[in-house]
């Protein structure tokens, strides 16, 4: 919800609500989306549940794939992200920045994006059946407009690249001069997450992005998961 909606529901002054929400964001209980200006549930509540003894699948997955993210970041640089499909949105559950010199990155652990907004989110959307994918794109078309110059048509075109190339490309539609490559990750035939590498457009020319996709693919397969073949 928005700041004003939260203040109204809690019956407190907007300034007080902002101070409280900021503290909750800092502690990862909430996440703030700078594009939509909305707050959503962060990752810490899930962490607490896990510590209490419940096993949440995506946290187990994050732990298993963390070494892959770290190796990929060391090999191809940039920012490596892991997102899962959560309640019809893409939820960022892990992020490895390493010594990346990219200074503009609004995607944080716990951040949610509509399916199609961002590379990992695109990969999660692109693997859906055509009718389901189109229904999601139409549903989220208005939300896309809050993310730079992103539109439904751009999302459709980006999704089409998955089965042609084996990966998707987010080509500077949200943050100027910044793009990302992503692949979906499967286990027993079902998609479990998507991995992406964000970098400057100048470092994502055609040969380089294919190389990045291959690095991710090989690392994922070595860990016992499946991916699509990179063309």
Backbone as a ProteinNet text record, in pm:
[ID]
protein_1_A
[PRIMARY]
XXXXXXXXXXXXXXXXXXXXXXXXXXXXXXXXXXXXXXXXXXXXXXXXXXXXXXXXXXXXXXXXXXXXXXXXXXXXXXXXXXXXXXXXXXXXXXXXXXXXXXXXXXXXXXXXXXXXXXXXXXXXXXXXXXXXXXXXXXXXXXXXXXXXXXXXXXXXXXXXXXXXXXXXXXXXXXXXXXXXXXXXXXXXXXXXXXXXXXXXXXXXXXXXXXXXXXXXXXXXXXXXXXXXXXX
[TERTIARY]
83.7	0	87.6	24.6	98.2	115.8	201.4	224.2	94.2	20.1	-103	-205.7	-213.9	-308.4	-270.9	-140.6	-94.9	-124.3	-98.5	-124.5	-273.4	-356.5	-500.9	-549.9	-501	-546.4	-501.4	-380.7	-329.5	-378	-444.1	-494.9	-382.6	-275	-162.4	-123.2	-42.7	1.7	92.2	88.9	168.5	317.7	365.8	507.8	546.5	457.7	483.3	483.4	387.4	380.4	506.1	552.8	673.1	793.6	805.7	917.7	913.2	793.9	779.1	804.9	749.7	767.9	914.4	982.6	1125.3	1205.7	1172.5	1241.7	1217	1093.6	1059.5	1129.3	1146.8	1220.4	1367.1	1425.3	1565.3	1591.7	1490.9	1505.4	1453.9	1417.6	1372.1	1235.4	1159.1	1022.6	932	967.9	894.8	993	938.7	1018.8	945.3	1018.7	958.9	994.2	893.5	913	916.3	1032.5	1043.5	965	923.9	848.6	700.6	643.9	500.5	471.5	577	564	479.2	490.7	413	504.9	453.9	524.2	462.5	547.2	496.1	576.1	529.7	595.4	737.8	832.8	972	1005.9	1134.9	1179.1	1189.4	1206.7	1229.6	1117	988.7	883.6	899.9	941.4	963.9	1082.5	1186.3	1302.7	1262	1177.2	1134.4	1057.4	969.6	892.8	986.9	1089.6	1185.4	1259.6	1299.4	1369.9	1282.1	1151.4	1058.9	1038.2	1095.7	1090.9	1017.6	951	880.8	978	956.5	1047.1	982.8	1029.7	977.3	1065.5	1001.9	1076.1	1174.3	1132.7	1222	1344.6	1334.9	1452	1550.8	1498.2	1583.2	1651.5	1574.4	1627.9	1736.2	1712	1810.9	1943.1	1934.4	2054.6	2129.1	2055.8	2117.8	2182.7	2120.7	2171.3	2267.1	2282.3	2370.9	2512.2	2573.7	2708.4	2711.6	2603.1	2596.2	2596.5	2518.4	2513.1	2649.8	2718.7	2849.5	2952.6	2949	3043.7	3014.6	2886.8	2849.2	2891.9	2871.2	2908.6	3058.8	3134.8	3280	3328.5	3254.7	3297.9	3253	3129.3	3077.3	3058.5	3080.9	3062.2	2917	2892.1	2754.7	2685.9	2554	2473.6	2391.4	2406.6	2336.1	2219.2	2101.8	1979	1905.6	1838	1751.4	1611.4	1512.7	1373.2	1285.8	1177.6	1082.1	943.3	855.8	716.8	642	593.6	526.1	395.6	284.9	151.6	132.9	181.3	162.1	254.5	359	459	597.7	697.9	836.2	892	938.5	995.2	1145.2	1225.3	1370.9	1409.4	1470.7	1506.1	1656.2	1736.1	1880.3	1944.4	2057.3	2125	2272.8	2358.3	2503.4	2560.3	2616.3	2671.2	2821.7	2892.1	3037.3	3101.7	3197.1	3266.4	3210.8	3082.8	3021.2	3029.3	3056.4	3063.9	2932.7	2825.1	2694.2	2637.7	2612.1	2569	2418.2	2348.3	2202.8	2138.9	2080.5	2010.9	1898.6	1775.6	1661.6	1605.9	1656.7	1606.4	1683.9	1613.5	1673.4	1608.4	1674	1614.3	1482.2	1377.6	1244.4	1159.3	1220.6	1146	1052.7	936.3	839.2	819.8	803.1	777.2	665.1	583	486.6	561.6	507.2	572.7	590.8	714.3	745.7	828.9	835.6	912.5	1048.2	1148.4	1281.1	1315.7	1444.3	1487.3	1442.5	1469.8	1428.1	1277.1	1207.1	1061.2	1013.4	1084.1	1052.5	1068	1174.9	1198.7	1087.2	1043.1	933.7	803.5	784.5	664.5	674.1	790.7	807.8	786.7	806.6	790.1	644.1	555.5	413.7	356.6	247.5	177	130	118.4	90.2	-35.3	-143.7	-269.5	-256.1	-190.6	-171	-78.8	26.2	120.5	51	-29.8	-99.6	-198.3	-264.5	-359.2	-287.3	-168.3	-89.8	-44	3.8	50.9	-61.9	-179.7	-293.6	-331	-326.7	-361.2	-263.1	-135	-31.3	4.8	-61	-21.6	-14	-107.3	-105.2	10.8	41.3	152.4	285.9	298.1	423.7	463.2	364.2	391.8	464.6	464.4	534.2	683.2	724.6	863.4	933.3	981	1050.9	963.3	1015.4	938.9	880.3	867.3	815.2	669.7	637.3	500.1	468.7	340.7	298.9	364.5	376.5	436.9	584.9	654	795.2	809	720.1	721.9	696.8	598.2	568.5	691.2	755.1	871.3	986	1006.7	1114.3	1086.9	961.8	924.1	950	926.5	943.6	1088.2	1180.3	1321.1	1363.9	1285	1327	1343	1241.6	1247.1	1335.6	1366	1458.2	1603.4	1633	1770.8	1805.3	1704.2	1730.6	1746.3	1730.8	1736.9	1654	1626.7	1555.6	1647.6	1618.2	1697.3	1606.4	1639.3	1572.8	1664	1625.6	1714.5	1688.7	1737.2	1731.7	1591.5	1493.3	1357.5	1317.2	1386.4	1350.7	1450.7	1579.2	1684.7	1767.4	1782.6	1857.8	1998.9	2037.8	2172.1	2204.2	2104.7	2124.5	2033.6	2089.2	2011	2042.4	1976.3	1999.9	1961.8	2030.9	2005.5	1954.4	1855.9	1801.6	1764.9	1770.8	1728.2	1632.3	1533.4	1449	1520.7	1493.2	1555.6	1445.1	1465.3	1363.8	1414.2	1319.1	1347	1234.3	1269.9	1169.6	1063.9	1108.6	1019.3	939.2	945.5	869.5	964.1	926.4	1011.5	1012.1	1131.7	1143.8	1194.1	1264.4	1314.3	1371.7	1423.1	1494.8	1619	1727.2	1852.2	1882.3	1928.2	1958.6	2093	2152.7	2276.8	2252.4	2269	2248.3	2382.2	2389.9	2512	2477.8	2577.9	2554.4	2529.8	2453.2	2421.5	2548.7	2650.6	2774.6	2843.1	2811	2870	2774.7	2666.9	2568.2	2543.5	2649.2	2634.2	2598.7	2560	2503.3	2592.1	2720.7	2810.2	2825.7	2832.2	2853.4	2731.3	2612	2494.6	2474.5	2512	2506.1	2605.8	2723.6	2825	2775	2708.5	2654.2	2547.8	2459.8	2355.3	2415.9	2523.2	2590	2653.2	2713.6	2773.2	2665.2	2552.3	2442.9	2389.3	2370.7	2316.5	2406.4	2534.8	2628	2634.4	2629.6	2634.8	2508.3	2394.7	2267	2260.4	2302.6	2298.4	2395.9	2509.6	2606.6	2550.5	2453.9	2391.6	2271.4	2242.4	2135.4	2000.9	1998.4	1874.5	1877.2	1764.6	1755.4	1730.3	1776.5	1751.6	1726.5	1689.1	1674.3	1812	1823.5	1949.9	1969.1	2089.4	2122.2	2160.6	2094.9	2120.4	2256.3
-119.2	0	124.8	239.3	365.6	420.1	519.6	583.9	642	714	777.3	673.3	562.7	457.5	393.3	372.3	313.9	406.1	537.5	634.6	639.2	636.4	640.7	516.9	400.7	277.2	269.7	318.5	316.4	435.1	529.9	650.1	727.5	750.9	829.8	932.2	1031.7	1135.2	1074.1	1130.5	1079.1	1078.3	1182.2	1189.5	1075.7	1046.6	935.6	803	786.6	663.6	646	755.2	749.1	706.2	759.6	724.5	576	527.5	386.6	293.5	328.8	245.9	241.2	355.1	360.2	266.6	263.8	173.5	27.7	-3.2	-140.7	-181.9	-86.1	-114.7	-142.9	-63	-80.5	-216.5	-271.4	-401	-516.4	-487	-588.5	-647.8	-585.1	-631.3	-585.3	-471.5	-419	-387.5	-371.3	-326.1	-210.9	-109	8	7.6	15.6	21.8	168.3	219	361.3	399.2	301	329.5	349.2	255.8	263.8	339.1	367.8	437.6	356.6	224.8	138.2	53.5	20.4	-67.6	-207.1	-310.2	-447	-526.5	-646.1	-731.4	-761.5	-747	-776.3	-921	-950.2	-1088.1	-1132.3	-1039.3	-1077.9	-1162	-1131.5	-1218.2	-1363.9	-1387.6	-1524.3	-1586.5	-1505.2	-1553.5	-1596.7	-1515.8	-1546.8	-1677.5	-1695.6	-1820.2	-1938.9	-1923	-2031.2	-2062.5	-1960.2	-1981.4	-2051	-2032.4	-2096.1	-2244	-2289.7	-2431.2	-2465.6	-2371	-2399.3	-2388.6	-2472.8	-2479.1	-2412.6	-2295.5	-2225.3	-2257.1	-2303.4	-2357.1	-2258.3	-2131.2	-2040.2	-2003.5	-2011.1	-1984.3	-2101.1	-2221.5	-2338.3	-2329.8	-2288.4	-2272.2	-2166	-2057.5	-1949	-1998.3	-2076.4	-2129.6	-2222.7	-2302.8	-2399	-2330.2	-2221.8	-2154.6	-2039.4	-2002.9	-1891.6	-1908.5	-2026.6	-2041.8	-2017.7	-2052.7	-2029.9	-1880.9	-1805.1	-1660.6	-1597.8	-1644.1	-1587.1	-1620.2	-1743.9	-1782.4	-1706.4	-1693.2	-1621.9	-1475.7	-1413.9	-1273.1	-1254.2	-1348	-1338.6	-1356.5	-1437.4	-1467.2	-1362.9	-1313.1	-1221.5	-1078.8	-1055.6	-925.7	-879.4	-752.8	-704.5	-742.4	-734.6	-768.9	-892.1	-996.3	-1122.8	-1133.2	-1162.2	-1163.8	-1296.3	-1337.1	-1455.4	-1413	-1442.5	-1408.6	-1532	-1534	-1643.6	-1586.8	-1673.8	-1635.5	-1646.6	-1534.9	-1532.6	-1455.3	-1524.5	-1462.2	-1380	-1434.3	-1368.4	-1251.4	-1237	-1132.7	-1194.3	-1120.4	-1164.8	-1110.1	-1198.8	-1160.9	-1186.1	-1082.7	-1096.3	-1157.3	-1275.2	-1342.6	-1345.3	-1308.5	-1301.2	-1210	-1150.5	-1052.6	-1054.7	-1063.9	-1060	-948.4	-848.2	-733.3	-741.4	-812.1	-822.7	-686.4	-670.4	-542.2	-464.8	-488.8	-423.5	-272	-207.1	-61.1	1.2	-80	-26.5	43.1	172.3	250.1	263.5	231.1	246.3	107.6	70.9	-57.2	-43.9	-47.1	-29.8	-162.7	-272.6	-403.6	-452.6	-473.4	-521	-652	-724.5	-845.8	-811.3	-881.5	-852.9	-769	-714.1	-629.9	-715.4	-661.4	-728.1	-645.5	-714.5	-650.1	-726	-657.9	-731.2	-819.8	-935.8	-1024.5	-951.9	-942.7	-871.2	-747.1	-697.4	-575.8	-614.3	-619.2	-662.1	-795.3	-825.3	-943.5	-1074.4	-1093.8	-1218.4	-1233.3	-1122.8	-1123.7	-1159.9	-1111	-1146	-1296.3	-1353.4	-1496.3	-1578.4	-1535.2	-1606.2	-1596.2	-1484.4	-1465.9	-1541.1	-1537.6	-1593.7	-1743.8	-1813.9	-1959.9	-2001.1	-1905.5	-1939.8	-1976.2	-2052.3	-2083	-1953	-1950.7	-1826.9	-1755.7	-1829.2	-1766.9	-1707.7	-1780.2	-1731.3	-1610.3	-1616.3	-1504.8	-1378.4	-1391.7	-1276.3	-1218.9	-1304.3	-1256.5	-1174.7	-1219.3	-1146.6	-1012.1	-1011.3	-886.7	-784.4	-828.5	-736.4	-685.3	-774.7	-737	-634.6	-650	-564	-444.8	-427.8	-325.3	-185.6	-151.9	-18.9	-5.5	-112	-108.2	-92.9	-152.4	-142.7	2.6	88	227.9	302.7	247.3	310.4	278.6	186.2	142.4	196	318.7	379	384	336.5	336.5	198.8	116.5	-18.8	-15.9	-97.8	-111.5	-259.2	-288.4	-426.7	-482.2	-401.2	-448.6	-482.1	-403	-430.7	-561.5	-584.7	-709	-828.6	-815.2	-924.6	-958.5	-855.3	-876.1	-941.3	-898.9	-955.3	-1102	-1134.9	-1273.8	-1363.7	-1310.9	-1389.5	-1433.9	-1360.7	-1394.8	-1518.7	-1561.5	-1674.6	-1802.5	-1839.9	-1966.2	-1957.4	-1835.7	-1817.2	-1825.7	-1762	-1749.2	-1835.6	-1875.8	-1950.3	-1859.9	-1728.5	-1630.8	-1509.5	-1421.3	-1297.2	-1179.7	-1069.3	-947.4	-832.6	-768.7	-644.4	-531.8	-468.3	-378.6	-231.8	-189	-47.5	10.7	-58.5	-3.8	56	21	70.9	175.8	141.5	235.9	267.3	394.5	430.1	372.1	313	259.7	135.2	79.9	-41.7	-150.8	-268.3	-380.6	-505.3	-616.3	-741.5	-860.8	-969.8	-1098.3	-1193.7	-1278.2	-1371.4	-1504	-1608.8	-1742.1	-1798.8	-1877.7	-1948.5	-2075.7	-2116.9	-2236.9	-2336.9	-2462.7	-2566	-2677.3	-2740.2	-2860.1	-2958.2	-3075.9	-3177.3	-3120.9	-3035.7	-2982.7	-2860.7	-2819.7	-2702.8	-2586.7	-2465.8	-2349	-2316.9	-2297	-2270.2	-2129.3	-2069.7	-1933.4	-1883.5	-1763.4	-1708	-1636.9	-1646.6	-1579	-1473	-1357.7	-1249.6	-1186.5	-1127.7	-1050.6	-912.3	-811	-672	-604	-526.9	-454.5	-336.9	-259.2	-149.4	-206	-133.8	-178.7	-202.1	-119.5	-134.5	-268.2	-328.5	-457.4	-573.4	-544.9	-648.1	-657.5	-646.5	-665.1	-811.6	-844.8	-976.1	-1092.6	-1087.3	-1198.1	-1208.9	-1094.6	-1095.7	-1148.9	-1108.1	-1156.5	-1306.3	-1357.5	-1502.4	-1572.3	-1514.2	-1570.5	-1573	-1464.7	-1458.3	-1566.4	-1581.9	-1683.8	-1823.2	-1847.5	-1977.8	-2003.9	-1901.2	-1915.3	-1952.1	-1881.8	-1912.2	-2053.2	-2087.4	-2219.1	-2332	-2320.8	-2425	-2439.1	-2326.3	-2330.3	-2394.6	-2359.2	-2413.7	-2564	-2607.4	-2751.2	-2829.9	-2770.5	-2837.7	-2859.8	-2775.4	-2787	-2881	-2941.7	-3039.1	-2984.7	-2859.9	-2801.5	-2803.9	-2766.2	-2764.6	-2621.4	-2596.6	-2468.9	-2497.7	-2394.1	-2406.8	-2399.9	-2452.5	-2444.2	-2302.5	-2251.4	-2119.1	-2131.6	-2053.5	-2062.3	-2004.4
0	0	0	-26.2	-29.2	112.1	126.3	254.9	310.3	227.5	274.5	316.9	243.4	278.9	411.7	433.6	559.3	676.4	657.3	764.1	797.9	695.9	717	789.7	748.7	812.2	958.2	986.2	1123.3	1206.2	1138.6	1205.2	1272.9	1199.6	1249.2	1142.9	1183.6	1091.6	984.3	865.3	754.3	787.6	855.7	890.4	985.1	1078.2	1171.3	1097.5	1006.7	928.1	844	785.2	702	785	904.7	992	1029.8	1062.3	1100.2	981.3	867.5	748.8	706.1	717.2	682.9	771.2	899.2	992.4	955.8	918.2	880.3	751.4	659.6	536.2	568.5	656.8	694.4	757.2	824.9	890.9	805.5	679.1	583	614.5	703.1	725.1	610.5	551.1	436.9	325.2	204.4	91.3	26	-17.7	-82.4	-229.5	-315.1	-459.5	-501.6	-543.3	-579.1	-703.6	-783.4	-905.3	-876.3	-801.1	-771.8	-642.5	-563.4	-435.1	-336.5	-346.5	-257.8	-170.5	-52.1	39.6	31.1	38.2	41.3	144	171.4	270.1	225.9	318.2	288.5	318.2	327.1	343	488.6	582.3	720.5	780.9	754.4	811.2	769.5	646.2	600.7	674.9	697	770.8	911.6	975.9	1112.1	1116.5	1019.1	1012.2	997.9	914.7	894.8	1024	1095.6	1221.8	1323.9	1309.8	1402.2	1369.2	1259.4	1228.1	1100.6	1038.6	914.6	796.7	699.6	586	465.6	431.5	314.7	194.7	89.8	-23	-84.7	-99.4	-170.8	-88.7	45.2	127.3	120.9	112.8	93	-43.2	-143.9	-278.7	-281.3	-211.2	-206.5	-148.8	-41.6	21.2	-74.1	-149.3	-240.7	-359.6	-408.2	-527.7	-498.5	-372.8	-338.5	-395.6	-384.4	-441.8	-592.1	-661.7	-805.7	-834.8	-758.5	-778	-755	-651.6	-619.4	-727.7	-778.3	-883.8	-1012.6	-1044.5	-1166.6	-1158.6	-1043.9	-1028.5	-1042.9	-986.7	-994.8	-1139	-1216.1	-1352.9	-1453.6	-1439.8	-1542.2	-1491.5	-1360.7	-1295.2	-1304.2	-1282	-1278.1	-1148	-1146.7	-1029.5	-1062.7	-982.7	-1005.7	-909	-965	-885.8	-903.6	-797.8	-802.6	-761.2	-846.2	-817.1	-830.5	-751.5	-757.4	-786	-833.1	-857.5	-725.1	-673.3	-543.8	-555.5	-541.4	-547.3	-675.5	-786.7	-914.7	-941	-859.1	-880.1	-873.1	-917	-904.5	-773.6	-687.2	-558	-560.8	-539.6	-533.9	-398.9	-400.8	-275.9	-250.9	-350.2	-326.7	-430.2	-391.2	-475.9	-441.3	-542.3	-521.3	-607.2	-543.7	-615.2	-633.7	-543.8	-553.9	-557.4	-648	-664.8	-783.5	-814.3	-929.9	-918.5	-1032.9	-1034.3	-1080.8	-1087.6	-1122.3	-999	-1012.1	-896.9	-887.9	-996.1	-997.6	-997.7	-885	-876.7	-775.2	-821.6	-730.7	-683.9	-739.6	-699.3	-578.5	-468.7	-345	-304	-214.2	-162	-93.9	-129.1	-75	-168.1	-274.6	-367.9	-452.8	-482.1	-568.5	-695.1	-807.1	-934.3	-1005.3	-1082.2	-1164.8	-1263.3	-1293.7	-1389.3	-1522.2	-1567.9	-1691	-1669.2	-1547.2	-1516.6	-1459.3	-1545.3	-1502.9	-1567.3	-1577.2	-1652	-1588.5	-1459.5	-1394	-1398.8	-1378.7	-1386.4	-1526.4	-1628.4	-1766.6	-1790.5	-1737.1	-1754.8	-1690.1	-1571.9	-1504.4	-1582.3	-1650.9	-1731.7	-1863.4	-1925.8	-2060.4	-2065.6	-1953.6	-1954.2	-1940.5	-1911.9	-1901.4	-2038.2	-2036	-2160	-2223	-2355.6	-2428.6	-2379.3	-2360.7	-2317.5	-2177.9	-2088.7	-1951.6	-1951.1	-2031.3	-2040.9	-2090.4	-2192.2	-2247.8	-2148.2	-2071.8	-1970.3	-1863.5	-1825.8	-1725.8	-1780.8	-1904.5	-1966.2	-1973	-2012	-2018.8	-1879.8	-1782.4	-1645.2	-1588.6	-1621.3	-1563.5	-1652.1	-1765	-1862	-1801.6	-1714.6	-1652.4	-1554.4	-1482.5	-1386.9	-1458.8	-1576.6	-1651.1	-1676.5	-1695.5	-1729.9	-1618.8	-1498.4	-1386.1	-1386.3	-1472.8	-1476.3	-1601.6	-1594	-1706.6	-1829.9	-1943	-2067	-2098.2	-1997.2	-2015.8	-2061	-2160.4	-2208.6	-2228.6	-2247.3	-2270.9	-2396.6	-2501.2	-2626.4	-2608.7	-2529.6	-2502.9	-2427.1	-2331.1	-2254.1	-2346.2	-2434.8	-2528.6	-2614	-2666.5	-2753.2	-2676.7	-2552.7	-2470.9	-2438.2	-2409.6	-2380.3	-2500.2	-2619.8	-2741.9	-2760.5	-2701.6	-2717.3	-2641.8	-2542	-2458.4	-2539.5	-2614.5	-2687.9	-2811.9	-2854.5	-2966	-2919.8	-2805.6	-2759.8	-2638.7	-2562.9	-2440.2	-2319.5	-2339.9	-2231.3	-2272.4	-2176.9	-2207.5	-2180.9	-2246.6	-2230.7	-2191.8	-2081.6	-2042.1	-2091.6	-2199.3	-2271.4	-2237.6	-2121.6	-2082	-2088.3	-2034.5	-2037.1	-1902.7	-1797.4	-1664.7	-1617.1	-1619.8	-1581.6	-1705.6	-1742.8	-1863.1	-1862.7	-1976.4	-1998.9	-1917	-1848.8	-1770.1	-1825.3	-1848.4	-1898.1	-1818.3	-1851.9	-1779.7	-1865.6	-1841.8	-1906.3	-1799.7	-1833.6	-1734	-1796.3	-1714.5	-1757.3	-1652.6	-1694.9	-1599.7	-1553.9	-1432	-1375.4	-1341.5	-1382.7	-1363.9	-1272.2	-1204.9	-1126.5	-1153.9	-1204.6	-1241.1	-1336.6	-1428.4	-1529.9	-1490.2	-1365.1	-1318.1	-1290.3	-1332.2	-1307.2	-1158.3	-1101	-957.9	-929.7	-1027	-1007	-1138.6	-1136.9	-1251.3	-1200.1	-1274	-1238.9	-1344.2	-1299	-1392.7	-1360.7	-1462.4	-1447.3	-1504.7	-1421.8	-1461.5	-1486.4	-1593.2	-1623.6	-1714.7	-1751.2	-1843.9	-1983.7	-2064.1	-2199.2	-2281.1	-2261.7	-2337.5	-2309.1	-2194.6	-2159	-2186	-2255.9	-2287	-2437.7	-2515.8	-2659.6	-2685.9	-2807.6	-2838.9	-2795.4	-2828.1	-2792	-2641.1	-2574.4	-2429.6	-2356.2	-2397.4	-2325.3	-2346.9	-2463.8	-2485.4	-2393.6	-2378.6	-2290.2	-2145.7	-2103.6	-1967.7	-1947.8	-2046.7	-2038.2	-2028.5	-2101.8	-2097.2	-1960.9	-1902.1	-1768.5	-1666.8	-1671.3	-1580.1	-1603.4	-1730.3	-1765.1	-1716.4	-1741	-1700.3	-1548.5	-1477.4	-1331.5	-1274	-1330.8	-1284.3	-1307.3	-1424.9	-1457	-1369.7	-1337.8	-1251.5	-1111.1	-1072.9	-940.9	-942.2	-1058.1	-1064.6	-1110	-1157.3	-1207.1	-1359.7	-1420.5	-1566.1	-1616.6	-1738.9	-1805	-1953	-2025.9	-2169.9	-2234.2	-2356.4	-2429.1	-2482.5	-2472	-2523.6	-2669.7	-2754.2	-2898.6	-2933
[MASK]
+++++++++++++++++++++++++++++++++++++++++++++++++++++++++++++++++++++++++++++++++++++++++++++++++++++++++++++++++++++++++++++++++++++++++++++++++++++++++++++++++++++++++++++++++++++++++++++++++++++++++++++++++++++++++++++++++++++++

